[in-house]
């Protein structure tokens, strides 16, 4: 649109300027030719009729002289005023001769040259010509002024018609010029914008993940160079992304393979540590301490391996939801009872069967256990567990503690894998993946989880899960 407007403005300015200059020159030429013709013809008739004037002329002779001059013009458009001293006569009776201006009369009085002036006469302009009659011995010739002055007025209606026709022609020529300019602008814009639009579509396609998108390169101008550069960039990006994806897939496969290979020896180690724990009371103190340490580390390593296996399933897209319609409050009670947390957590749950939803019971158990365990380890008692139905058919689970809360710099990262708020703390009781696994499980259910600090102190984790009781009860995968 800007290109079309620019072309139209340039065309309008060019056509207007050209038309104005042409009009001025043509108008000047028409008027110049008209006035030269009138002055020349007037001089001819004055030279021819002046010898008939008496010296000094009377009023009758002046009127006859004026009438003869006016009648000499075939079209009959001349009006003549002849003056001598205080006498004057016009070619038409009682003609006021209003076109004659004092300036023109003064110019004739002061010079023997022929003078003229264009006067606006209302609906048209008139050419007024003034001259002094010079003659000697009764014969018209160049010499001293005789005192007789001739004034002629001619309406320039014909010339005005020529000028009006010229204006109309200029106006008519401007419209095709503007149309041609717009057409040229559209053609130019199409040639420029077509490859730009193709580049925009290709860029969107790249942004949507179709990295094999390429542009057709036509010509050798700047747009062709831009298309060629885009293709090179897209090819390099596709190669880099493919390499990164390969590295990511190999890393996931490596973590999954390592976790899988560790499960068998860890199972054996766990069985051995269980036997050693039973006999630890009969061992000397140093050996018993070593046995308990090995048992604790083995449990932590087994938990880490299980978490790594779970994370690898999320990354590979192999995690599956097994949905079932359950009583959410009863599920939360079972989670606390299975871990002996019933007396450690203050619960506020709805009555039995008051809040039911379709969820994966195992994954809901993992979510609640991770959040409550995190509150017990890193927060302070009392720890509260709440369940209620929120707006828009969602189940809301809140876990609150009474500890110091979460630093503001840590809040955006609490659900990241292996994130530690204290860089000096290299050993933790957990695997560092609990909250990350919680977030993935909530996401699989189509819900959200967020962390915040309570105004009265302590942290609060809020889980929102959609209630999907109207769906089939058969398990679904994601």
PDB file of C-alpha atoms in Angstrom, residues 79-83 87-90 95-109 115-121 126-131 149-154:
ATOM      1  CA  UNK A  79     -16.274  48.660 -28.842  1.00  0.00           C
ATOM      2  CA  UNK A  80     -14.424  51.924 -29.493  1.00  0.00           C
ATOM      3  CA  UNK A  81     -14.052  55.147 -27.559  1.00  0.00           C
ATOM      4  CA  UNK A  82     -12.435  58.151 -29.280  1.00  0.00           C
ATOM      5  CA  UNK A  83     -11.467  61.226 -27.225  1.00  0.00           C
ATOM      6  CA  UNK A  87     -14.800  65.655 -26.216  1.00  0.00           C
ATOM      7  CA  UNK A  88     -15.415  61.900 -26.459  1.00  0.00           C
ATOM      8  CA  UNK A  89     -17.614  59.589 -28.506  1.00  0.00           C
ATOM      9  CA  UNK A  90     -18.279  55.829 -28.485  1.00  0.00           C
ATOM     10  CA  UNK A  95     -21.726  53.193 -23.813  1.00  0.00           C
ATOM     11  CA  UNK A  96     -20.173  53.909 -20.365  1.00  0.00           C
ATOM     12  CA  UNK A  97     -16.973  52.100 -21.417  1.00  0.00           C
ATOM     13  CA  UNK A  98     -16.395  50.864 -17.863  1.00  0.00           C
ATOM     14  CA  UNK A  99     -13.401  48.705 -18.853  1.00  0.00           C
ATOM     15  CA  UNK A 100     -11.234  51.811 -19.336  1.00  0.00           C
ATOM     16  CA  UNK A 101      -9.144  52.295 -16.211  1.00  0.00           C
ATOM     17  CA  UNK A 102      -7.486  55.546 -15.068  1.00  0.00           C
ATOM     18  CA  UNK A 103      -4.113  53.808 -15.248  1.00  0.00           C
ATOM     19  CA  UNK A 104      -4.560  52.979 -18.934  1.00  0.00           C
ATOM     20  CA  UNK A 105      -5.760  56.520 -19.749  1.00  0.00           C
ATOM     21  CA  UNK A 106      -2.767  57.985 -17.913  1.00  0.00           C
ATOM     22  CA  UNK A 107      -0.415  55.687 -19.849  1.00  0.00           C
ATOM     23  CA  UNK A 108      -1.862  56.903 -23.176  1.00  0.00           C
ATOM     24  CA  UNK A 109      -1.605  60.540 -22.049  1.00  0.00           C
ATOM     25  CA  UNK A 115      -0.606  50.204 -24.476  1.00  0.00           C
ATOM     26  CA  UNK A 116      -2.978  47.399 -23.437  1.00  0.00           C
ATOM     27  CA  UNK A 117      -4.489  45.944 -20.325  1.00  0.00           C
ATOM     28  CA  UNK A 118      -6.590  42.861 -19.471  1.00  0.00           C
ATOM     29  CA  UNK A 119      -9.590  43.706 -17.326  1.00  0.00           C
ATOM     30  CA  UNK A 120     -11.932  41.336 -15.514  1.00  0.00           C
ATOM     31  CA  UNK A 121     -15.442  42.063 -16.693  1.00  0.00           C
ATOM     32  CA  UNK A 126     -11.613  41.903 -21.835  1.00  0.00           C
ATOM     33  CA  UNK A 127      -8.602  43.270 -23.655  1.00  0.00           C
ATOM     34  CA  UNK A 128      -8.461  47.080 -23.540  1.00  0.00           C
ATOM     35  CA  UNK A 129      -6.072  48.807 -25.994  1.00  0.00           C
ATOM     36  CA  UNK A 130      -5.204  52.498 -25.953  1.00  0.00           C
ATOM     37  CA  UNK A 131      -3.220  54.530 -28.501  1.00  0.00           C
ATOM     38  CA  UNK A 149      -6.911  59.099 -28.458  1.00  0.00           C
ATOM     39  CA  UNK A 150      -8.465  55.770 -29.431  1.00  0.00           C
ATOM     40  CA  UNK A 151      -9.511  53.162 -26.887  1.00  0.00           C
ATOM     41  CA  UNK A 152     -10.690  49.682 -27.876  1.00  0.00           C
ATOM     42  CA  UNK A 153     -12.167  46.899 -25.753  1.00  0.00           C
ATOM     43  CA  UNK A 154     -12.580  43.331 -27.010  1.00  0.00           C
TER      44      UNK A 154
END
